[in-house]
PDB file of C-alpha atoms and ligand atoms in Angstrom:
ATOM      1  CA  MET C   1      98.434  80.928 112.089  1.00  0.00           C
ATOM      2  CA  LYS C   2     100.140  84.330 112.830  1.00  0.00           C
ATOM      3  CA  LEU C   3      98.235  87.204 112.568  1.00  0.00           C
ATOM      4  CA  PHE C   4     100.270  90.308 111.198  1.00  0.00           C
ATOM      5  CA  ILE C   5      98.587  94.072 110.923  1.00  0.00           C
ATOM      6  CA  ASP C   6      99.290  95.366 107.457  1.00  0.00           C
ATOM      7  CA  THR C   7      99.586  99.167 108.264  1.00  0.00           C
ATOM      8  CA  ALA C   8     102.210 101.962 108.884  1.00  0.00           C
ATOM      9  CA  ASN C   9      99.294 103.888 110.966  1.00  0.00           C
ATOM     10  CA  ILE C  10     100.649 104.179 114.753  1.00  0.00           C
ATOM     11  CA  ASP C  11      97.068 104.086 116.487  1.00  0.00           C
ATOM     12  CA  GLU C  12      96.232 101.329 114.609  1.00  0.00           C
ATOM     13  CA  ILE C  13      99.217  99.198 115.274  1.00  0.00           C
ATOM     14  CA  LYS C  14      99.019 100.382 119.232  1.00  0.00           C
ATOM     15  CA  GLU C  15      95.218  99.307 119.309  1.00  0.00           C
ATOM     16  CA  ALA C  16      95.349  96.156 117.756  1.00  0.00           C
ATOM     17  CA  SER C  17      98.323  95.513 119.968  1.00  0.00           C
ATOM     18  CA  ARG C  18      95.890  95.587 122.780  1.00  0.00           C
ATOM     19  CA  LEU C  19      94.466  92.630 121.685  1.00  0.00           C
ATOM     20  CA  GLY C  20      97.647  90.510 122.519  1.00  0.00           C
ATOM     21  CA  LEU C  21      97.318  88.787 119.398  1.00  0.00           C
ATOM     22  CA  ILE C  22      99.621  90.911 116.825  1.00  0.00           C
ATOM     23  CA  ASP C  23     102.795  88.892 115.661  1.00  0.00           C
ATOM     24  CA  GLY C  24     104.204  91.136 113.212  1.00  0.00           C
ATOM     25  CA  VAL C  25     103.775  94.197 110.813  1.00  0.00           C
ATOM     26  CA  THR C  26     103.943  94.333 107.157  1.00  0.00           C
ATOM     27  CA  THR C  27     104.006  98.032 105.895  1.00  0.00           C
ATOM     28  CA  ASN C  28     105.028  98.930 102.104  1.00  0.00           C
ATOM     29  CA  PRO C  29     105.674 102.329 100.225  1.00  0.00           C
ATOM     30  CA  THR C  30     102.160 103.214  99.701  1.00  0.00           C
ATOM     31  CA  LEU C  31     101.181 102.819 103.937  1.00  0.00           C
ATOM     32  CA  ILE C  32     104.417 104.890 104.675  1.00  0.00           C
ATOM     33  CA  ALA C  33     103.401 107.619 102.332  1.00  0.00           C
ATOM     34  CA  ARG C  34      99.820 107.420 103.903  1.00  0.00           C
ATOM     35  CA  GLU C  35     100.992 108.470 106.865  1.00  0.00           C
ATOM     36  CA  GLY C  36     102.896 111.772 105.669  1.00  0.00           C
ATOM     37  CA  ARG C  37     105.595 111.043 108.384  1.00  0.00           C
ATOM     38  CA  GLU C  38     109.414 111.120 107.478  1.00  0.00           C
ATOM     39  CA  PHE C  39     110.316 107.423 107.032  1.00  0.00           C
ATOM     40  CA  MET C  40     113.132 106.725 110.013  1.00  0.00           C
ATOM     41  CA  PRO C  41     111.151 108.026 113.090  1.00  0.00           C
ATOM     42  CA  LEU C  42     107.906 106.252 112.123  1.00  0.00           C
ATOM     43  CA  VAL C  43     109.461 102.896 111.226  1.00  0.00           C
ATOM     44  CA  LYS C  44     111.527 103.469 114.466  1.00  0.00           C
ATOM     45  CA  GLU C  45     108.346 103.830 116.202  1.00  0.00           C
ATOM     46  CA  ILE C  46     107.032 100.807 114.945  1.00  0.00           C
ATOM     47  CA  CYS C  47     109.613  98.224 115.810  1.00  0.00           C
ATOM     48  CA  GLN C  48     108.965  99.718 119.640  1.00  0.00           C
ATOM     49  CA  LEU C  49     105.503  98.909 119.142  1.00  0.00           C
ATOM     50  CA  VAL C  50     105.125  95.170 118.123  1.00  0.00           C
ATOM     51  CA  ASP C  51     107.793  92.432 119.364  1.00  0.00           C
ATOM     52  CA  GLY C  52     107.923  90.256 116.034  1.00  0.00           C
ATOM     53  CA  PRO C  53     108.933  90.691 112.197  1.00  0.00           C
ATOM     54  CA  ILE C  54     108.381  94.267 110.779  1.00  0.00           C
ATOM     55  CA  SER C  55     108.927  94.623 107.105  1.00  0.00           C
ATOM     56  CA  LEU C  56     110.318  97.292 105.693  1.00  0.00           C
ATOM     57  CA  GLU C  57     110.371  97.965 102.063  1.00  0.00           C
ATOM     58  CA  ALA C  58     113.222  98.589  99.730  1.00  0.00           C
ATOM     59  CA  VAL C  59     112.510 101.054  96.954  1.00  0.00           C
ATOM     60  CA  SER C  60     116.025 100.077  94.818  1.00  0.00           C
ATOM     61  CA  SER C  61     115.108  98.923  91.518  1.00  0.00           C
ATOM     62  CA  LEU C  62     118.859  97.239  91.022  1.00  0.00           C
ATOM     63  CA  SER C  63     120.191  94.059  92.550  1.00  0.00           C
ATOM     64  CA  ASN C  64     123.379  96.228  94.053  1.00  0.00           C
ATOM     65  CA  ASP C  65     121.003  99.389  95.181  1.00  0.00           C
ATOM     66  CA  MET C  66     118.586  96.418  96.797  1.00  0.00           C
ATOM     67  CA  LEU C  67     121.440  95.245  99.102  1.00  0.00           C
ATOM     68  CA  LYS C  68     122.812  98.093 100.391  1.00  0.00           C
ATOM     69  CA  GLU C  69     118.944  99.400 101.209  1.00  0.00           C
ATOM     70  CA  ALA C  70     118.471  96.109 102.472  1.00  0.00           C
ATOM     71  CA  ARG C  71     121.474  96.553 104.679  1.00  0.00           C
ATOM     72  CA  ASP C  72     120.437  99.824 106.402  1.00  0.00           C
ATOM     73  CA  LEU C  73     117.169  98.743 106.873  1.00  0.00           C
ATOM     74  CA  ALA C  74     118.439  95.526 108.818  1.00  0.00           C
ATOM     75  CA  HIS C  75     120.434  97.725 110.801  1.00  0.00           C
ATOM     76  CA  ILE C  76     116.937  99.421 112.203  1.00  0.00           C
ATOM     77  CA  HIS C  77     115.828  96.976 114.438  1.00  0.00           C
ATOM     78  CA  PRO C  78     116.738  93.473 115.285  1.00  0.00           C
ATOM     79  CA  ASN C  79     112.861  92.716 114.290  1.00  0.00           C
ATOM     80  CA  ALA C  80     113.431  94.391 111.047  1.00  0.00           C
ATOM     81  CA  VAL C  81     112.696  92.121 107.527  1.00  0.00           C
ATOM     82  CA  VAL C  82     113.589  93.516 104.354  1.00  0.00           C
ATOM     83  CA  LYS C  83     111.067  93.561 101.503  1.00  0.00           C
ATOM     84  CA  LEU C  84     111.915  92.988  98.132  1.00  0.00           C
ATOM     85  CA  PRO C  85     110.016  92.374  95.018  1.00  0.00           C
ATOM     86  CA  LEU C  86     109.868  89.683  92.813  1.00  0.00           C
ATOM     87  CA  THR C  87     112.219  90.634  90.247  1.00  0.00           C
ATOM     88  CA  ARG C  88     115.221  89.570  88.721  1.00  0.00           C
ATOM     89  CA  ASP C  89     117.043  91.738  90.846  1.00  0.00           C
ATOM     90  CA  GLY C  90     114.880  91.181  93.665  1.00  0.00           C
ATOM     91  CA  LEU C  91     115.902  87.148  93.436  1.00  0.00           C
ATOM     92  CA  ILE C  92     119.244  88.314  92.777  1.00  0.00           C
ATOM     93  CA  ALA C  93     120.099  90.277  96.091  1.00  0.00           C
ATOM     94  CA  THR C  94     117.309  88.062  98.362  1.00  0.00           C
ATOM     95  CA  LYS C  95     119.729  85.126  97.282  1.00  0.00           C
ATOM     96  CA  GLN C  96     123.185  87.354  98.742  1.00  0.00           C
ATOM     97  CA  LEU C  97     121.151  89.110 101.433  1.00  0.00           C
ATOM     98  CA  ALA C  98     120.320  84.994 102.747  1.00  0.00           C
ATOM     99  CA  THR C  99     123.903  84.439 102.878  1.00  0.00           C
ATOM    100  CA  GLU C 100     124.365  87.541 105.272  1.00  0.00           C
ATOM    101  CA  GLY C 101     121.756  86.265 107.824  1.00  0.00           C
ATOM    102  CA  ILE C 102     119.435  88.925 106.363  1.00  0.00           C
ATOM    103  CA  LYS C 103     115.782  87.948 106.494  1.00  0.00           C
ATOM    104  CA  VAL C 104     113.483  88.899 103.219  1.00  0.00           C
ATOM    105  CA  ASN C 105     110.142  88.992 102.631  1.00  0.00           C
ATOM    106  CA  MET C 106     109.547  88.546  99.034  1.00  0.00           C
ATOM    107  CA  THR C 107     106.971  90.494  98.002  1.00  0.00           C
ATOM    108  CA  LEU C 108     104.332  91.092  95.025  1.00  0.00           C
ATOM    109  CA  VAL C 109     104.122  87.256  94.436  1.00  0.00           C
ATOM    110  CA  PHE C 110     101.163  86.410  91.917  1.00  0.00           C
ATOM    111  CA  SER C 111     102.733  83.078  90.606  1.00  0.00           C
ATOM    112  CA  PRO C 112     103.207  79.430  91.974  1.00  0.00           C
ATOM    113  CA  THR C 113     106.808  79.723  90.230  1.00  0.00           C
ATOM    114  CA  GLN C 114     107.585  82.985  91.484  1.00  0.00           C
ATOM    115  CA  ALA C 115     106.917  81.862  94.832  1.00  0.00           C
ATOM    116  CA  LEU C 116     108.993  78.580  93.881  1.00  0.00           C
ATOM    117  CA  LEU C 117     112.005  81.175  92.869  1.00  0.00           C
ATOM    118  CA  ALA C 118     111.386  83.058  96.303  1.00  0.00           C
ATOM    119  CA  ALA C 119     112.053  80.040  98.263  1.00  0.00           C
ATOM    120  CA  LYS C 120     115.029  78.904  96.465  1.00  0.00           C
ATOM    121  CA  ALA C 121     116.659  81.778  96.553  1.00  0.00           C
ATOM    122  CA  GLY C 122     116.554  81.579 100.703  1.00  0.00           C
ATOM    123  CA  ALA C 123     113.833  84.083 101.325  1.00  0.00           C
ATOM    124  CA  ALA C 124     112.300  84.015 104.665  1.00  0.00           C
ATOM    125  CA  TYR C 125     108.785  85.072 103.415  1.00  0.00           C
ATOM    126  CA  VAL C 126     106.986  84.979 100.550  1.00  0.00           C
ATOM    127  CA  SER C 127     104.249  87.642 100.076  1.00  0.00           C
ATOM    128  CA  PRO C 128     101.054  86.039  97.609  1.00  0.00           C
ATOM    129  CA  PHE C 129      98.641  88.978  96.799  1.00  0.00           C
ATOM    130  CA  VAL C 130      95.628  87.827  96.933  1.00  0.00           C
ATOM    131  CA  GLY C 131      93.341  90.544  96.741  1.00  0.00           C
ATOM    132  CA  ARG C 132      95.191  92.027  93.903  1.00  0.00           C
ATOM    133  CA  LEU C 133      94.703  88.342  91.808  1.00  0.00           C
ATOM    134  CA  ASP C 134      90.634  88.762  93.017  1.00  0.00           C
ATOM    135  CA  ASP C 135      90.698  92.111  91.511  1.00  0.00           C
ATOM    136  CA  ILE C 136      91.401  91.187  88.284  1.00  0.00           C
ATOM    137  CA  SER C 137      89.267  88.103  88.101  1.00  0.00           C
ATOM    138  CA  HIS C 138      91.835  84.913  89.546  1.00  0.00           C
ATOM    139  CA  TRP C 139      91.263  83.096  92.550  1.00  0.00           C
ATOM    140  CA  GLY C 140      93.653  84.764  94.836  1.00  0.00           C
ATOM    141  CA  MET C 141      93.402  82.011  97.651  1.00  0.00           C
ATOM    142  CA  ASP C 142      94.572  79.031  94.773  1.00  0.00           C
ATOM    143  CA  LEU C 143      97.702  80.764  94.617  1.00  0.00           C
ATOM    144  CA  VAL C 144      98.320  80.203  98.273  1.00  0.00           C
ATOM    145  CA  GLU C 145      96.810  76.291  98.507  1.00  0.00           C
ATOM    146  CA  GLN C 146      99.469  76.208  95.425  1.00  0.00           C
ATOM    147  CA  ILE C 147     102.341  77.554  97.029  1.00  0.00           C
ATOM    148  CA  ILE C 148     101.588  75.580 100.221  1.00  0.00           C
ATOM    149  CA  THR C 149     101.704  72.066  97.878  1.00  0.00           C
ATOM    150  CA  ILE C 150     105.169  73.252  96.800  1.00  0.00           C
ATOM    151  CA  TYR C 151     106.242  74.101  99.751  1.00  0.00           C
ATOM    152  CA  ASP C 152     105.560  71.111 101.589  1.00  0.00           C
ATOM    153  CA  ASN C 153     106.704  69.019  98.401  1.00  0.00           C
ATOM    154  CA  TYR C 154     110.440  70.150  98.793  1.00  0.00           C
ATOM    155  CA  ASP C 155     110.074  71.118 103.029  1.00  0.00           C
ATOM    156  CA  PHE C 156     110.876  74.826 102.231  1.00  0.00           C
ATOM    157  CA  GLU C 157     111.193  76.623 105.103  1.00  0.00           C
ATOM    158  CA  THR C 158     110.025  79.613 103.666  1.00  0.00           C
ATOM    159  CA  GLU C 159     106.858  81.174 105.758  1.00  0.00           C
ATOM    160  CA  ILE C 160     103.969  82.164 104.108  1.00  0.00           C
ATOM    161  CA  ILE C 161     102.661  85.652 104.240  1.00  0.00           C
ATOM    162  CA  VAL C 162      98.898  85.979 102.809  1.00  0.00           C
ATOM    163  CA  ALA C 163      98.543  89.370 101.895  1.00  0.00           C
ATOM    164  CA  SER C 164      96.635  91.901 100.243  1.00  0.00           C
ATOM    165  CA  VAL C 165      93.879  90.761 102.580  1.00  0.00           C
ATOM    166  CA  ARG C 166      90.518  92.748 101.649  1.00  0.00           C
ATOM    167  CA  ASN C 167      88.263  90.816 103.604  1.00  0.00           C
ATOM    168  CA  PRO C 168      87.150  88.256 106.676  1.00  0.00           C
ATOM    169  CA  LEU C 169      86.553  85.506 104.260  1.00  0.00           C
ATOM    170  CA  HIS C 170      90.479  85.713 103.154  1.00  0.00           C
ATOM    171  CA  VAL C 171      91.238  85.274 106.642  1.00  0.00           C
ATOM    172  CA  LEU C 172      89.311  82.138 106.939  1.00  0.00           C
ATOM    173  CA  GLU C 173      90.407  80.530 103.803  1.00  0.00           C
ATOM    174  CA  ALA C 174      94.264  81.070 104.824  1.00  0.00           C
ATOM    175  CA  ALA C 175      93.248  79.507 108.366  1.00  0.00           C
ATOM    176  CA  MET C 176      91.402  76.797 106.730  1.00  0.00           C
ATOM    177  CA  ILE C 177      94.527  75.682 104.163  1.00  0.00           C
ATOM    178  CA  GLY C 178      96.908  76.253 106.724  1.00  0.00           C
ATOM    179  CA  ALA C 179      98.452  79.270 105.536  1.00  0.00           C
ATOM    180  CA  ASP C 180     101.895  80.333 107.773  1.00  0.00           C
ATOM    181  CA  ILE C 181     100.211  84.026 108.533  1.00  0.00           C
ATOM    182  CA  ALA C 182      97.797  86.798 107.235  1.00  0.00           C
ATOM    183  CA  THR C 183      98.435  90.512 107.293  1.00  0.00           C
ATOM    184  CA  ILE C 184      95.682  91.692 107.980  1.00  0.00           C
ATOM    185  CA  PRO C 185      94.363  95.647 107.415  1.00  0.00           C
ATOM    186  CA  PHE C 186      93.175  97.131 110.760  1.00  0.00           C
ATOM    187  CA  ALA C 187      89.506  97.532 109.575  1.00  0.00           C
ATOM    188  CA  VAL C 188      89.311  93.692 108.695  1.00  0.00           C
ATOM    189  CA  ILE C 189      90.883  92.505 112.190  1.00  0.00           C
ATOM    190  CA  GLU C 190      87.914  94.711 113.502  1.00  0.00           C
ATOM    191  CA  GLN C 191      85.342  92.922 111.543  1.00  0.00           C
ATOM    192  CA  LEU C 192      87.150  89.370 112.326  1.00  0.00           C
ATOM    193  CA  ILE C 193      86.067  90.416 115.955  1.00  0.00           C
ATOM    194  CA  LYS C 194      82.798  91.289 115.379  1.00  0.00           C
ATOM    195  CA  HIS C 195      79.619  88.610 115.289  1.00  0.00           C
ATOM    196  CA  PRO C 196      75.946  90.673 115.431  1.00  0.00           C
ATOM    197  CA  LEU C 197      74.510  87.664 117.781  1.00  0.00           C
ATOM    198  CA  SER C 198      78.034  87.982 120.007  1.00  0.00           C
ATOM    199  CA  ASP C 199      76.675  91.717 120.401  1.00  0.00           C
ATOM    200  CA  ILE C 200      72.921  91.045 120.904  1.00  0.00           C
ATOM    201  CA  GLY C 201      73.874  87.869 123.630  1.00  0.00           C
ATOM    202  CA  VAL C 202      75.944  90.408 125.819  1.00  0.00           C
ATOM    203  CA  GLU C 203      73.324  92.773 125.653  1.00  0.00           C
ATOM    204  CA  ARG C 204      70.181  89.938 126.845  1.00  0.00           C
ATOM    205  CA  PHE C 205      73.129  88.616 129.426  1.00  0.00           C
ATOM    206  CA  LEU C 206      73.293  92.230 130.901  1.00  0.00           C
ATOM    207  CA  LYS C 207      69.777  92.949 130.837  1.00  0.00           C
ATOM    208  CA  ASP C 208      68.829  89.760 132.610  1.00  0.00           C
ATOM    209  CA  TRP C 209      71.639  90.229 135.142  1.00  0.00           C
ATOM    210  CA  GLU C 210      70.090  93.288 136.011  1.00  0.00           C
ATOM    211  CA  LYS C 211      66.965  91.474 137.409  1.00  0.00           C
ATOM    212  CA  VAL C 212      69.351  88.871 139.269  1.00  0.00           C
ATOM    213  CA  GLU C 213      71.059  92.479 140.765  1.00  0.00           C
ATOM    214  CA  LYS C 214      66.974  93.855 141.764  1.00  0.00           C
ATOM    215  CA  LYS C 215      66.316  90.564 143.598  1.00  0.00           C
ATOM    216  CA  ASN C 216      69.512  91.173 145.464  1.00  0.00           C
ATOM    217  CA  LYS C 217      68.644  94.543 146.688  1.00  0.00           C
ATOM    218  CA  ARG C 218      65.181  93.117 148.004  1.00  0.00           C
TER     219      ARG C 218
HETATM  220  C1  E4P K 301     101.472  92.885 102.323  1.00  0.00           C
HETATM  221  O1  E4P K 301     102.876  93.066 102.611  1.00  0.00           O
HETATM  222  C2  E4P K 301     101.358  94.387 101.277  1.00  0.00           C
HETATM  223  O2  E4P K 301     101.699  95.720 101.923  1.00  0.00           O
HETATM  224  C3  E4P K 301      99.821  94.657 100.890  1.00  0.00           C
HETATM  225  O3  E4P K 301      98.796  93.448 101.448  1.00  0.00           O
HETATM  226  C4  E4P K 301      99.073  95.204  99.839  1.00  0.00           C
HETATM  227  O4  E4P K 301      97.866  95.289 100.212  1.00  0.00           O
HETATM  228  P1  E4P K 301      96.935  95.741  99.001  1.00  0.00           P
HETATM  229  O5  E4P K 301      96.555  95.208  97.582  1.00  0.00           O
HETATM  230  O6  E4P K 301      95.479  95.860  99.321  1.00  0.00           O
HETATM  231  O7  E4P K 301      97.701  96.909  98.596  1.00  0.00           O
END
């Protein structure tokens, strides 16, 4: 399973990249706004930090405007992926961009039939938002399971990015059901690494090793 980081924060991307396990980055207008920086220099810097797909979201509502914006975003870097919302105009634009070889990540996906349309439009990625569904008492991960079944039934090549990840259990479930990718906030990546028994174990081994070193000095 590929792991993307869901942030536009340079320090978080740098820190997570040091692990050597980050395969891509997803951003959205909220994450960009949080950084309080100009868009272009920020995303160019992000593209230099991670050698993998970098999702950059278009903010137009009409398909013609989306197309123009998407082509501009795609020119920023060879790894740029254009994020478009799963709307009527988003689907129209995705279909056209796919014919031009521009990769689209269809975002804000909340139903399996939306995901079916995204795949038929030729989206390279589809992003079901599991956390936002959980927030309204729907099992977000059920949606991912349904999309996997549909895509397997018809051999769609669209990759499933489990998005709106809120905790390590979302990542666990994504891996258990075979999602292609999880895009994970920095704080959750940190949670994935930690286990109290690992910390206790390291501490105990180091204490015991001190005894060996003391004996060796005698
Ligand atoms: C994914 O591409 C989105 O940027 C992100 O996962 C949305 O997460 P949120 O629901 O926590 O805002």
